[in-house]
């Protein structure tokens, strides 16, 4: 054996032992022998640096320091999951997807919902390349060096599997390991960590990978994303992934019906307390990958999957005080300040009370003993009051009448659930909140500027609105606390670069009430420039697809407000994109105006998503199910047979991908 072969053989052997121990939980070598072999490999690698490989088992101990985690755009978006809480919810979901697929024959995969931090692992030619956190689903942070230290993640794929793929999973801290970490912390006089999930997710962003290597992190995998069409089912792809070396929990199961899904749910609702890690529900997925593709995605979730949340844990505690928070739009949120209490592994001190109606509805008062529940949200909720514990002199809650930040009298418009502070341009949290929204990732995405810096710049009187950002000079920033020349420069560069951000994002960044990301896209596409949008009257606005009264009114009140208009004018002067670019214009047309399309099957020239975008860019609408209103079906290979029958019954024309492309060109 030459050196190269020796190294390769040792690596393979050590990988196999790692797999046996960390994935199969079945040690095949003593720790001592493992260490000897690892040392031997280390020595060989040291002496022959030409064979170095970041995916060698010697690299798992960490040691590299990451100062800044790079932002990476996901190749395939990481969606979140729709939630369900009852049998009825699941049956509704089943009905919806049966309708879209046009068949009752749907098989499901049931998996536990592992409670940790989601991760996307990219493999190329069977080797681990990169790990990125979910982030906002579109972009995440690259944490490759840290992830490499997690021993149950294969760095080289064992068997014949797809070769280029993304593996999605959850980084978790098993309860045992978590408790041990905490015992050590307490012994060292440190505060124990609150819960496994946050600790797992915090571990991913530690700068020192050697520190990460010490933590007993694990990774449970739940989805293979690949363009190689090797597997027909989700279950099949997971089984293959397990064989290839990934830790796919063997709790996953197939279910031929929702009734069987419910059996799985009930079983685990009970048994989950015996699991070595935390789970907060079950994830149900359509098993056929072809059906998954037909179902596609909403703007937030896959239609082919749904989470079922186990009933939340409840505790009682005393409500000490109600305070009020002011958001960037001026919306007031009442917050319950509670006597600290343990709940589902965390200590809870605050809970949201939503709005005045909610307070009235549950008639919650200071001094009450209240039931607190933790659902999916980070902030727990108050569910009800224990009236038997209420004191005789208790008084109903008087809702705040004035803004806690600026003292302005609060208003509440008819039909609104929330009270508002109308002092838009003079109320600190509204001012900074708007700027923070403006710079955020999904808006102007300004690098080098964070929420705290915005607070600081505002406090120092350097900015009073988002337009002021474009007047900032390096010399003004450098003297500020914790600001170096370099970071000031980065900030200014980030601001400068935001002038290239496309109009739809700028429109979202403006922070017009009710104009969220999706609405901004719609309005940008329809009106093409801020001038057109702000000149539109109510009828024109509500005439736009999916734009309702509330949005229209809000746009109009923005357009009538001189202060808002002045800001827009300034942005224009600075060169911010306030109309859609020439290029975007050229790719858009009204050719399909008013036409409703259903897309079905597998395509060759463009992907399914590109096809949908083409339809929308040309003024058409994509619908998920065939009805009398459908104008065309664009059919690829393997269009569902039931869809075909339905289309023929209703006489909806079926066109090919090529015919569609001719139609728009
Ligand atoms: P949510 O954050 O509540 O929208 O739920 C979506 C998240 O659930 C995903 O980003 C995953 O991190 C996580 N998750 C945990 N277990 C699974 C699973 N078996 N399948 C899919 N997602 C899962
Ligand atoms: Zn105020």
XYZ file of C-alpha atoms and ligand atoms in Angstrom:
689
model
C 0.000 0.000 0.000
C 1.378 3.418 -0.844
C 0.828 6.445 1.391
C -2.197 7.656 -0.524
C -3.925 4.296 -0.214
C -3.012 4.037 3.435
C -4.588 7.394 4.128
C -7.689 6.525 2.128
C -8.112 3.216 3.882
C -7.728 4.740 7.353
C -10.248 7.437 6.515
C -12.714 4.893 5.280
C -12.275 2.760 8.345
C -12.681 5.683 10.736
C -15.729 6.935 8.842
C -17.312 3.536 9.192
C -16.623 3.460 12.957
C -18.060 6.931 13.312
C -21.145 5.837 11.446
C -21.565 2.713 13.566
C -21.187 4.674 16.745
C -22.986 7.948 16.057
C -25.645 6.889 13.564
C -26.316 3.255 14.404
C -25.512 3.699 18.083
C -23.508 0.484 17.903
C -19.803 0.821 18.721
C -17.507 -1.526 16.822
C -14.197 -0.357 18.272
C -13.029 0.876 21.668
C -12.489 4.608 22.141
C -8.851 3.872 22.777
C -8.332 2.004 19.506
C -10.241 4.661 17.636
C -7.940 7.329 19.033
C -4.843 5.413 18.051
C -6.050 5.099 14.481
C -7.044 8.737 14.360
C -3.608 9.786 15.623
C -2.012 7.610 12.987
C -4.064 9.284 10.291
C -3.279 12.706 11.685
C 0.417 11.943 11.539
C 0.236 10.673 7.964
C -1.687 13.746 6.896
C 0.780 16.006 8.609
C 3.685 14.358 6.845
C 1.915 14.356 3.500
C 0.016 17.606 3.308
C -0.631 17.097 -0.404
C -3.378 14.637 0.592
C -5.171 17.022 2.932
C -8.924 16.898 2.687
C -11.437 19.013 4.593
C -13.675 15.939 4.741
C -11.116 13.743 6.479
C -12.292 12.412 9.876
C -9.359 14.278 11.419
C -11.112 17.550 10.616
C -13.984 16.845 12.984
C -12.201 18.148 16.063
C -12.547 21.704 14.850
C -10.194 24.522 15.701
C -10.974 26.939 12.905
C -12.383 30.261 13.978
C -15.167 31.963 12.033
C -15.456 35.695 12.678
C -18.265 36.462 10.274
C -20.711 33.894 8.995
C -21.265 34.531 5.324
C -24.798 35.018 4.034
C -25.694 32.480 1.355
C -28.791 32.377 -0.829
C -30.375 28.920 -0.787
C -30.515 27.194 -4.130
C -33.942 25.912 -3.177
C -35.945 27.948 -0.747
C -36.431 26.502 2.728
C -40.121 26.824 3.392
C -41.799 26.703 6.748
C -44.676 24.337 7.500
C -48.385 24.907 7.767
C -49.740 23.868 11.148
C -52.690 21.761 12.219
C -54.025 21.056 15.676
C -56.874 18.572 15.259
C -58.235 15.678 13.307
C -60.538 18.121 11.497
C -57.576 20.237 10.378
C -55.927 17.166 8.922
C -59.077 16.063 7.143
C -59.456 19.560 5.673
C -55.919 19.398 4.416
C -56.548 15.997 2.894
C -59.613 17.346 1.106
C -57.689 20.290 -0.279
C -54.917 18.171 -1.705
C -57.287 15.502 -3.006
C -59.031 18.217 -4.921
C -55.827 19.538 -6.428
C -54.536 16.099 -7.307
C -57.922 14.909 -8.475
C -57.520 11.597 -6.688
C -58.302 10.012 -3.323
C -55.274 7.816 -3.486
C -52.629 9.564 -1.477
C -50.079 7.876 0.698
C -48.401 9.745 3.536
C -45.125 9.655 5.413
C -45.287 10.476 9.113
C -42.235 11.890 10.853
C -41.684 13.435 14.216
C -41.122 17.168 14.216
C -37.649 17.390 15.670
C -37.212 20.472 17.786
C -33.896 22.145 17.001
C -32.401 24.395 14.344
C -32.896 23.606 10.673
C -29.893 23.101 8.481
C -29.262 22.609 4.799
C -26.312 20.381 3.912
C -25.015 20.513 0.346
C -23.157 17.527 -1.125
C -21.322 17.500 -4.417
C -20.037 14.310 -6.009
C -20.927 12.476 -2.836
C -18.906 14.769 -0.564
C -19.986 17.268 2.020
C -19.507 20.773 0.667
C -21.386 23.308 2.732
C -23.879 23.818 5.542
C -26.220 26.794 5.713
C -28.795 27.685 8.370
C -32.386 28.251 7.311
C -32.269 31.977 8.062
C -35.354 33.570 6.556
C -35.788 30.653 4.166
C -34.300 32.529 1.232
C -30.893 33.236 2.714
C -29.073 31.759 5.650
C -25.652 31.788 7.283
C -22.880 29.498 6.255
C -21.770 27.367 9.213
C -19.803 24.655 7.415
C -16.813 24.426 9.757
C -19.026 24.113 12.791
C -21.261 21.497 11.204
C -18.279 19.406 10.178
C -17.629 18.685 13.851
C -20.964 16.877 14.254
C -19.930 13.255 14.035
C -23.214 11.778 12.890
C -23.114 13.855 9.702
C -21.326 11.912 6.955
C -18.610 13.870 5.186
C -18.330 11.276 2.455
C -21.347 9.296 1.306
C -21.074 5.568 1.885
C -23.122 4.019 -0.850
C -24.648 4.501 -4.180
C -26.991 7.434 -3.610
C -27.652 10.528 -5.668
C -24.386 12.404 -6.020
C -25.414 16.069 -6.044
C -28.042 16.939 -3.522
C -29.073 18.932 -0.499
C -29.930 17.147 2.687
C -32.201 18.957 5.070
C -32.455 18.238 8.723
C -32.558 19.512 12.232
C -29.569 20.119 14.475
C -30.603 19.008 17.926
C -29.154 18.593 21.381
C -30.322 15.289 22.825
C -31.680 15.699 26.358
C -28.924 13.617 27.938
C -26.167 15.705 26.470
C -28.022 18.903 27.274
C -28.403 17.929 30.923
C -24.739 16.987 31.182
C -23.714 20.346 29.731
C -25.868 22.060 32.306
C -24.503 20.023 35.198
C -21.032 21.130 34.213
C -22.096 24.731 33.919
C -23.724 24.737 37.314
C -20.634 23.069 38.810
C -18.557 25.895 37.324
C -20.861 28.470 38.836
C -22.397 29.413 35.462
C -26.055 29.921 34.588
C -27.612 26.777 33.095
C -28.874 26.939 29.506
C -32.605 27.435 29.205
C -33.582 24.772 26.672
C -32.059 22.327 24.183
C -33.438 24.002 21.080
C -31.972 27.458 21.679
C -28.717 25.949 22.840
C -28.469 23.858 19.662
C -29.226 26.825 17.496
C -26.790 29.054 19.402
C -24.063 26.426 19.031
C -24.157 26.767 15.251
C -23.008 30.360 15.483
C -20.125 29.881 17.905
C -16.949 31.379 16.478
C -14.662 28.614 17.710
C -15.430 25.320 15.995
C -13.425 23.405 18.626
C -16.023 24.600 21.120
C -18.795 23.281 18.872
C -16.984 19.940 18.577
C -17.229 19.561 22.355
C -20.992 19.903 22.382
C -23.017 16.693 22.014
C -24.915 17.953 18.961
C -26.687 15.614 16.627
C -28.399 15.962 13.259
C -31.654 14.265 12.271
C -32.411 14.343 8.552
C -35.809 14.677 6.966
C -35.550 15.678 3.320
C -33.476 14.957 0.236
C -33.532 17.733 -2.368
C -32.111 16.806 -5.743
C -32.676 17.141 -9.427
C -31.623 13.533 -10.002
C -34.822 11.561 -10.385
C -33.740 8.417 -8.690
C -36.500 7.876 -6.152
C -40.261 7.931 -6.583
C -41.209 8.463 -2.992
C -40.151 10.627 -0.085
C -39.993 7.566 2.164
C -37.836 5.723 -0.359
C -35.408 8.637 -0.603
C -35.073 8.793 3.189
C -34.453 5.060 3.465
C -31.753 5.381 0.814
C -30.273 8.373 2.643
C -30.071 6.311 5.804
C -28.168 3.597 3.946
C -25.862 6.253 2.540
C -24.875 7.249 6.065
C -27.383 9.840 7.236
C -29.162 9.688 10.559
C -32.753 9.344 9.490
C -34.732 8.399 12.611
C -36.407 5.020 12.356
C -39.554 6.492 13.858
C -40.638 7.510 10.336
C -43.608 5.533 9.038
C -45.842 5.183 6.014
C -49.580 5.762 6.374
C -52.118 4.851 3.688
C -54.778 7.180 5.132
C -55.374 10.051 7.533
C -56.830 7.521 9.985
C -53.410 5.853 10.120
C -51.746 9.237 10.423
C -53.859 9.892 13.498
C -52.761 6.588 15.006
C -49.157 7.711 14.586
C -49.966 11.076 16.146
C -51.723 9.544 19.144
C -49.001 7.020 19.715
C -46.272 9.657 19.789
C -48.248 12.190 21.756
C -47.981 9.667 24.572
C -44.584 8.130 23.858
C -42.674 11.292 23.011
C -41.650 11.700 26.620
C -39.535 8.546 26.301
C -37.592 9.885 23.308
C -33.957 10.936 23.785
C -34.739 14.326 22.214
C -37.557 16.856 22.166
C -40.355 16.875 19.648
C -43.304 19.234 19.455
C -45.385 17.462 16.849
C -45.581 15.302 13.783
C -44.878 16.266 10.173
C -47.096 14.610 7.582
C -45.913 14.581 3.971
C -47.378 13.319 0.732
C -45.211 10.340 -0.101
C -45.210 10.383 -3.893
C -42.648 12.869 -5.203
C -44.648 13.262 -8.372
C -47.686 14.283 -6.317
C -45.519 16.606 -4.236
C -44.448 18.346 -7.398
C -48.037 18.677 -8.574
C -49.046 20.210 -5.278
C -46.223 22.704 -5.151
C -45.995 25.589 -2.695
C -47.949 28.528 -1.393
C -45.954 31.682 -0.701
C -44.986 30.232 2.689
C -45.488 26.472 2.837
C -45.325 23.357 0.750
C -48.869 22.185 0.012
C -47.661 18.620 0.276
C -46.780 18.737 3.957
C -48.341 19.833 7.199
C -47.229 19.844 10.817
C -49.474 18.530 13.537
C -48.731 20.239 16.819
C -49.071 18.322 20.053
C -51.153 20.070 22.637
C -49.100 22.703 24.350
C -48.120 22.479 27.977
C -49.867 24.777 30.424
C -48.960 26.242 33.787
C -50.454 28.845 36.094
C -48.729 31.936 37.423
C -49.522 35.435 38.666
C -49.881 38.467 36.392
C -47.845 41.267 37.941
C -48.256 44.099 35.466
C -49.491 44.958 31.999
C -47.151 47.099 29.896
C -47.517 48.343 26.320
C -45.134 47.980 23.396
C -45.110 50.241 20.368
C -44.284 48.671 16.993
C -42.900 50.323 13.863
C -46.371 51.014 12.498
C -47.446 52.495 15.826
C -49.471 49.402 16.699
C -49.745 48.876 20.432
C -49.261 45.400 21.871
C -50.117 44.801 25.507
C -47.632 42.558 27.285
C -48.283 40.562 30.430
C -45.406 40.655 32.900
C -45.603 37.433 34.846
C -44.206 35.945 37.991
C -41.434 33.808 36.400
C -42.510 30.215 35.913
C -41.078 27.054 34.295
C -42.888 26.032 31.138
C -41.886 23.439 28.541
C -38.226 23.705 29.428
C -37.997 27.497 29.585
C -38.563 30.162 32.196
C -41.426 32.394 31.177
C -41.617 36.006 32.362
C -43.702 37.660 29.685
C -46.674 36.758 27.546
C -48.494 38.523 24.746
C -52.035 39.775 25.345
C -52.597 40.741 21.674
C -55.039 43.643 21.991
C -57.742 45.315 24.038
C -60.458 42.918 22.888
C -58.450 39.935 23.982
C -57.949 41.450 27.429
C -61.645 42.134 27.677
C -62.590 38.718 26.389
C -60.655 36.790 28.986
C -61.187 39.613 31.494
C -57.619 39.422 32.682
C -56.554 41.745 35.517
C -53.377 42.598 37.356
C -53.032 40.257 40.347
C -54.895 37.414 38.629
C -53.646 33.863 38.537
C -53.539 33.010 34.849
C -53.097 29.923 32.678
C -50.102 30.297 30.392
C -49.560 28.123 27.375
C -46.683 27.706 24.970
C -47.636 26.896 21.419
C -45.414 27.115 18.390
C -44.606 30.759 18.995
C -41.656 31.860 21.048
C -43.817 34.164 23.130
C -46.312 32.262 25.280
C -49.986 33.142 25.512
C -52.407 33.683 28.334
C -55.324 31.354 27.817
C -57.609 32.042 30.753
C -57.909 33.313 34.300
C -58.344 31.135 37.375
C -61.340 33.042 38.778
C -61.349 31.097 42.047
C -58.109 32.864 42.952
C -59.275 36.403 42.158
C -59.391 38.797 45.097
C -62.642 40.534 45.952
C -61.347 44.068 45.344
C -59.960 43.293 41.877
C -60.737 45.933 39.222
C -61.218 45.384 35.478
C -58.218 46.340 33.351
C -58.300 49.886 31.981
C -56.609 49.805 28.606
C -53.885 52.399 28.006
C -55.191 55.670 26.590
C -51.834 57.266 25.760
C -48.649 56.089 24.070
C -46.134 54.871 26.683
C -43.276 56.210 24.547
C -44.389 59.657 23.455
C -47.558 60.360 25.419
C -49.763 60.919 22.361
C -53.384 59.859 22.746
C -53.979 56.444 21.168
C -56.515 55.922 18.416
C -58.388 52.895 17.228
C -59.946 52.850 13.784
C -63.127 51.001 13.220
C -62.532 47.411 12.308
C -58.984 47.447 13.656
C -58.119 45.077 16.450
C -55.248 47.215 17.634
C -54.808 50.661 19.073
C -52.302 52.919 17.353
C -50.090 55.774 18.334
C -50.713 58.271 15.501
C -47.494 60.183 16.147
C -45.772 58.456 13.240
C -42.884 60.860 12.830
C -42.351 61.799 16.453
C -42.546 58.535 18.380
C -39.112 56.936 18.885
C -39.919 53.229 18.430
C -41.924 54.037 15.310
C -39.092 56.050 13.845
C -36.386 53.505 14.544
C -38.729 50.603 13.795
C -39.391 51.982 10.320
C -35.703 52.413 9.636
C -34.993 48.916 10.933
C -37.650 47.541 8.648
C -36.219 49.531 5.748
C -32.748 48.030 6.117
C -33.903 44.453 6.787
C -32.984 41.512 4.589
C -36.234 41.249 2.718
C -36.372 44.991 2.158
C -33.248 47.048 1.285
C -30.969 44.329 2.668
C -28.341 46.786 3.874
C -25.198 45.015 5.020
C -23.108 46.501 7.768
C -26.026 48.117 9.543
C -28.045 46.428 12.293
C -30.985 47.241 14.531
C -28.803 48.426 17.410
C -26.781 50.715 15.192
C -30.004 52.275 13.955
C -30.969 52.981 17.568
C -27.568 54.509 18.155
C -27.637 56.680 15.011
C -31.072 57.901 15.977
C -30.036 58.636 19.531
C -27.063 60.604 18.267
C -29.372 62.652 16.077
C -27.769 61.479 12.827
C -30.925 59.977 11.320
C -34.589 60.713 11.792
C -35.943 58.661 8.880
C -34.757 56.188 6.308
C -33.945 58.820 3.703
C -31.382 60.289 6.123
C -29.344 57.086 5.766
C -28.271 58.211 2.312
C -26.763 61.421 3.726
C -24.544 59.666 6.268
C -20.797 60.235 6.024
C -18.009 58.031 7.331
C -16.639 60.941 9.424
C -19.925 61.203 11.288
C -20.001 57.539 12.202
C -16.414 56.828 13.208
C -16.528 58.854 16.460
C -19.528 56.856 17.713
C -19.189 54.220 20.373
C -17.954 50.825 19.150
C -17.513 52.107 15.587
C -14.268 51.579 13.753
C -13.242 53.145 10.448
C -13.753 49.791 8.723
C -17.268 49.185 10.015
C -18.257 52.747 9.179
C -17.013 52.228 5.656
C -18.875 48.929 5.365
C -22.026 50.658 6.468
C -21.731 53.426 3.911
C -20.933 50.905 1.184
C -23.954 48.825 2.202
C -26.182 51.882 1.987
C -24.750 52.812 -1.389
C -25.321 49.299 -2.700
C -28.970 49.367 -1.651
C -29.597 51.780 -4.522
C -29.578 48.732 -6.767
C -32.326 46.920 -4.870
C -35.300 46.339 -7.215
C -38.439 48.427 -6.927
C -40.672 45.724 -5.458
C -38.369 45.441 -2.450
C -38.072 49.195 -2.120
C -41.854 49.395 -2.076
C -41.939 46.853 0.722
C -39.176 48.761 2.530
C -41.229 51.982 2.572
C -43.295 50.409 5.334
C -46.736 51.383 4.042
C -49.210 49.720 6.361
C -50.578 46.393 5.080
C -48.130 46.418 2.179
C -46.179 43.287 2.978
C -43.760 41.457 0.776
C -46.306 39.750 -1.459
C -48.554 42.794 -1.798
C -45.534 44.944 -2.672
C -44.648 42.529 -5.455
C -48.173 42.648 -6.831
C -48.362 46.427 -6.725
C -44.916 46.870 -8.239
C -45.768 44.586 -11.091
C -49.068 46.248 -11.742
C -48.126 49.908 -11.420
C -44.477 49.657 -12.501
C -43.443 52.860 -10.698
C -44.051 54.665 -7.439
C -45.525 57.615 -9.327
C -48.169 55.456 -10.962
C -48.956 53.772 -7.673
C -49.309 56.995 -5.707
C -51.478 58.531 -8.427
C -53.928 55.615 -8.393
C -57.410 56.142 -6.970
C -59.336 53.738 -4.794
C -61.161 52.032 -7.677
C -57.969 51.424 -9.592
C -56.283 50.008 -6.522
C -59.026 47.585 -5.542
C -59.252 46.599 -9.204
C -55.826 44.977 -8.870
C -55.982 41.288 -8.202
C -55.955 40.476 -4.480
C -55.796 44.102 -3.353
C -58.566 44.781 -0.847
C -60.107 47.903 0.693
C -57.738 48.043 3.602
C -54.611 47.999 1.479
C -56.070 50.505 -0.967
C -56.982 52.928 1.817
C -53.576 52.619 3.349
C -51.809 53.328 0.047
C -54.019 56.358 -0.484
C -53.374 57.768 2.935
C -49.638 57.329 2.326
C -49.996 59.095 -1.026
C -51.809 61.998 0.656
C -49.285 62.433 3.411
C -46.809 65.224 2.623
C -44.151 63.836 4.957
C -44.232 60.427 3.292
C -44.116 62.013 -0.145
C -41.128 64.096 0.844
C -39.299 60.918 1.858
C -40.111 59.237 -1.428
C -38.849 62.300 -3.291
C -35.607 62.244 -1.429
C -35.113 58.514 -2.129
C -35.640 59.291 -5.788
C -32.969 61.952 -5.705
C -30.496 59.588 -4.094
C -31.017 57.117 -6.922
C -33.039 54.432 -5.148
C -35.047 52.257 -7.602
C -38.562 53.616 -7.639
C -39.699 51.943 -10.817
C -39.214 48.498 -12.229
C -36.081 48.076 -14.250
C -35.969 48.020 -18.017
C -34.967 44.387 -17.918
C -37.855 43.367 -15.697
C -40.205 45.374 -17.919
C -39.010 43.582 -20.998
C -39.720 40.204 -19.476
C -43.236 41.237 -18.623
C -46.301 41.580 -20.747
C -50.074 41.569 -20.584
C -50.356 38.798 -23.124
C -52.048 36.455 -20.703
C -54.114 39.112 -18.951
C -57.101 37.574 -17.187
C -56.227 34.025 -18.181
C -56.154 31.297 -15.561
C -53.648 28.469 -15.929
C -53.186 25.132 -14.256
C -49.749 23.572 -14.529
C -49.357 19.829 -14.326
C -46.608 17.280 -14.904
C -42.872 17.470 -15.473
C -41.280 19.958 -17.870
C -38.066 20.070 -19.854
C -37.212 23.554 -21.092
C -38.150 25.386 -17.924
C -38.754 24.205 -14.389
C -42.229 24.130 -12.969
C -41.534 27.241 -10.920
C -40.095 29.132 -13.869
C -43.189 28.225 -15.838
C -45.411 29.664 -13.137
C -43.329 32.812 -13.014
C -43.613 33.178 -16.792
C -47.385 32.942 -16.513
C -47.504 35.587 -13.817
C -44.958 37.870 -15.480
C -47.174 37.891 -18.536
C -50.269 38.837 -16.627
C -51.786 35.375 -16.201
C -52.800 33.658 -13.018
C -51.802 30.240 -11.767
C -54.382 28.148 -10.021
C -53.810 24.798 -8.391
C -56.999 23.021 -9.372
C -58.984 22.678 -12.569
C -62.394 24.297 -12.660
C -64.767 25.835 -15.155
C -62.797 29.053 -14.859
C -59.535 27.478 -15.998
C -58.513 28.744 -19.445
C -55.532 26.499 -20.148
C -53.733 23.549 -18.744
C -50.034 23.455 -19.460
C -49.236 19.763 -19.418
C -45.802 18.224 -19.101
C -44.894 14.552 -18.879
C -46.861 12.374 -16.505
C -49.807 14.679 -16.045
C -52.077 13.099 -13.419
C -54.703 10.869 -15.117
C -57.560 12.248 -13.024
C -56.592 15.783 -14.004
C -56.701 14.761 -17.616
C -60.235 13.366 -17.290
C -61.384 16.443 -15.455
C -59.922 18.737 -18.098
C -61.599 16.771 -20.843
C -64.934 16.752 -18.992
C -64.833 20.516 -18.615
C -63.449 21.055 -22.090
C -60.412 22.979 -20.891
C -57.740 23.166 -23.612
C -54.527 21.329 -22.808
C -51.353 22.828 -24.237
C -47.753 21.655 -24.220
C -44.765 23.483 -22.820
C -43.710 24.423 -26.366
C -47.137 25.756 -27.239
C -47.108 27.822 -24.089
C -43.740 29.335 -24.907
C -44.935 30.246 -28.392
C -47.962 31.848 -26.796
C -45.887 34.351 -24.847
C -43.074 34.972 -27.292
P -41.997 25.953 11.484
O -40.650 26.550 11.832
O -42.896 25.781 12.638
O -42.615 26.572 10.279
O -41.681 24.461 11.039
C -40.832 24.196 9.986
C -39.563 23.626 10.532
O -39.788 22.378 11.148
C -38.583 23.306 9.449
O -37.834 24.421 9.087
C -37.724 22.270 10.097
O -36.618 22.881 10.695
C -38.551 21.716 11.222
N -38.733 20.265 11.188
C -38.524 19.433 12.218
N -38.771 18.179 11.896
C -39.145 18.160 10.606
C -39.536 17.130 9.699
N -39.599 15.846 10.069
N -39.856 17.493 8.440
C -39.806 18.791 8.059
N -39.446 19.805 8.874
C -39.129 19.502 10.139
Zn -46.044 57.178 20.501
